[in-house]
GROMACS .gro file of C-alpha atoms in nm:
model
  114
    1MET     CA    1   8.173  11.600  10.578
    2SER     CA    2   8.442  11.335  10.537
    3THR     CA    3   8.741  11.307  10.765
    4TYR     CA    4   9.087  11.230  10.627
    5THR     CA    5   9.215  10.888  10.726
    6PRO     CA    6   9.588  10.828  10.667
    7ASP     CA    7   9.692  10.546  10.439
    8GLY     CA    8   9.858  10.234  10.573
    9PRO     CA    9  10.236  10.238  10.613
   10SER     CA   10  10.289  10.065  10.278
   11LEU     CA   11  10.145  10.366  10.094
   12VAL     CA   12  10.257  10.663  10.305
   13GLY     CA   13  10.514  10.870  10.120
   14VAL     CA   14  10.499  10.658   9.807
   15LEU     CA   15  10.148  10.625   9.670
   16GLY     CA   16   9.969  10.754   9.976
   17THR     CA   17   9.797  11.087   9.979
   18PRO     CA   18   9.908  11.338  10.241
   19SER     CA   19   9.637  11.529  10.424
   20THR     CA   20   9.771  11.848  10.264
   21PRO     CA   21   9.929  11.804   9.920
   22THR     CA   22  10.286  11.931   9.933
   23ALA     CA   23  10.386  11.927   9.569
   24ALA     CA   24  10.242  11.998   9.229
   25PRO     CA   25  10.114  11.684   9.052
   26THR     CA   26  10.407  11.666   8.808
   27ARG     CA   27  10.664  11.710   9.083
   28ARG     CA   28  10.487  11.452   9.297
   29ALA     CA   29  10.501  11.198   9.014
   30HIS     CA   30  10.877  11.244   8.992
   31GLU     CA   31  10.909  11.212   9.372
   32ILE     CA   32  10.722  10.881   9.363
   33ALA     CA   33  10.939  10.756   9.077
   34ALA     CA   34  11.250  10.851   9.276
   35ALA     CA   35  11.123  10.666   9.586
   36GLN     CA   36  11.082  10.341   9.390
   37PRO     CA   37  11.423  10.238   9.249
   38GLN     CA   38  11.287  10.073   8.933
   39ALA     CA   39  11.001  10.315   8.870
   40ARG     CA   40  10.996  10.552   8.577
   41ILE     CA   41  10.744  10.769   8.398
   42VAL     CA   42  10.650  10.660   8.045
   43SER     CA   43  10.371  10.724   7.798
   44PRO     CA   44  10.064  10.524   7.904
   45THR     CA   45  10.086  10.157   7.810
   46PHE     CA   46   9.722  10.155   7.697
   47SER     CA   47   9.483  10.378   7.507
   48GLY     CA   48   9.122  10.376   7.405
   49VAL     CA   49   8.819  10.581   7.321
   50ALA     CA   50   8.555  10.438   7.555
   51ARG     CA   51   8.622  10.694   7.829
   52ARG     CA   52   8.853  10.987   7.906
   53VAL     CA   53   9.014  11.057   8.241
   54ASP     CA   54   9.182  11.384   8.342
   55VAL     CA   55   9.489  11.387   8.565
   56GLY     CA   56   9.617  11.737   8.629
   57VAL     CA   57   9.639  11.904   8.288
   58ALA     CA   58   9.669  11.572   8.102
   59SER     CA   59   9.382  11.371   7.959
   60TYR     CA   60   9.401  10.999   7.876
   61GLY     CA   61   9.174  10.771   7.675
   62LEU     CA   62   9.074  10.444   7.839
   63PRO     CA   63   8.969  10.120   7.670
   64ARG     CA   64   8.626   9.974   7.741
   65GLY     CA   65   8.607   9.810   8.084
   66TYR     CA   66   8.901   9.994   8.242
   67ARG     CA   67   8.807  10.146   8.580
   68PRO     CA   68   8.970  10.475   8.691
   69VAL     CA   69   8.980  10.606   9.051
   70HIS     CA   70   9.147  10.935   9.146
   71ALA     CA   71   9.358  10.971   9.458
   72GLU     CA   72   9.218  11.221   9.706
   73ASP     CA   73   9.436  11.506   9.576
   74HIS     CA   74   9.379  11.420   9.206
   75ALA     CA   75   9.756  11.411   9.145
   76LEU     CA   76   9.729  11.040   9.068
   77CYS     CA   77   9.471  10.824   8.896
   78TYR     CA   78   9.467  10.449   8.951
   79VAL     CA   79   9.329  10.245   8.661
   80LEU     CA   80   9.225   9.880   8.694
   81ASP     CA   81   9.247   9.697   8.362
   82LEU     CA   82   9.048   9.393   8.249
   83TRP     CA   83   9.314   9.154   8.383
   84GLY     CA   84   9.316   9.302   8.734
   85VAL     CA   85   9.639   9.497   8.688
   86VAL     CA   86   9.660   9.843   8.847
   87HIS     CA   87   9.813  10.123   8.639
   88VAL     CA   88   9.915  10.454   8.799
   89LEU     CA   89   9.865  10.766   8.588
   90THR     CA   90  10.005  11.112   8.656
   91GLU     CA   91   9.987  11.421   8.442
   92ALA     CA   92  10.344  11.341   8.329
   93GLY     CA   93  10.252  10.988   8.212
   94GLU     CA   94  10.222  10.638   8.359
   95LEU     CA   95  10.439  10.524   8.649
   96VAL     CA   96  10.578  10.179   8.567
   97GLY     CA   97  10.816   9.957   8.760
   98LEU     CA   98  10.650  10.005   9.098
   99SER     CA   99  10.693   9.720   9.344
  100PRO     CA  100  10.421   9.451   9.350
  101GLU     CA  101  10.357   9.530   9.718
  102ILE     CA  102  10.278   9.894   9.641
  103LEU     CA  103  10.049   9.800   9.353
  104ALA     CA  104   9.873   9.539   9.568
  105ALA     CA  105   9.819   9.797   9.845
  106ALA     CA  106   9.679  10.047   9.592
  107LYS     CA  107   9.447   9.777   9.454
  108ARG     CA  108   9.319   9.692   9.804
  109LYS     CA  109   9.256  10.058   9.883
  110TYR     CA  110   9.107  10.185   9.556
  111PHE     CA  111   8.949   9.866   9.414
  112PRO     CA  112   8.839   9.666   9.721
  113ASP     CA  113   8.572   9.477   9.526
  114SER     CA  114   8.815   9.326   9.275
   0.00000   0.00000   0.00000
C-alpha cells in the first residue's frame, strides 16, 4: 500500500495534489487558474489520434509520442510533448500561462526521466 507524500512547496496549493481532494475537478481547474495570475483555461493546444486520455468527464486525443501522466486525484493530467514541454489538462480544457517554475516542478515530479 502506498503512502501519500506531500508535494514540494512549489506545487502545494497550485499544481500539487492534496491528500484528500477538496474540490471537483472542474472547480479545481478554475482554482488553479485563479492562483496563477496569467493562467487561463483554453481548448487544448494539440490534438491527435494516436492515444486518448480521460480527465474527469472529458477525453482528449494525443499525438504520437506525447506522454500523459495523471495527478494522484485524476483531476489533472500532465502531458509531455515531443519538445519537452509540459501541458496541463483538466476536464475543462488546458491550463495555459502557468509560470515556468510551476511547469518545471511538474516536469521534475511527473517526468523525472526527461
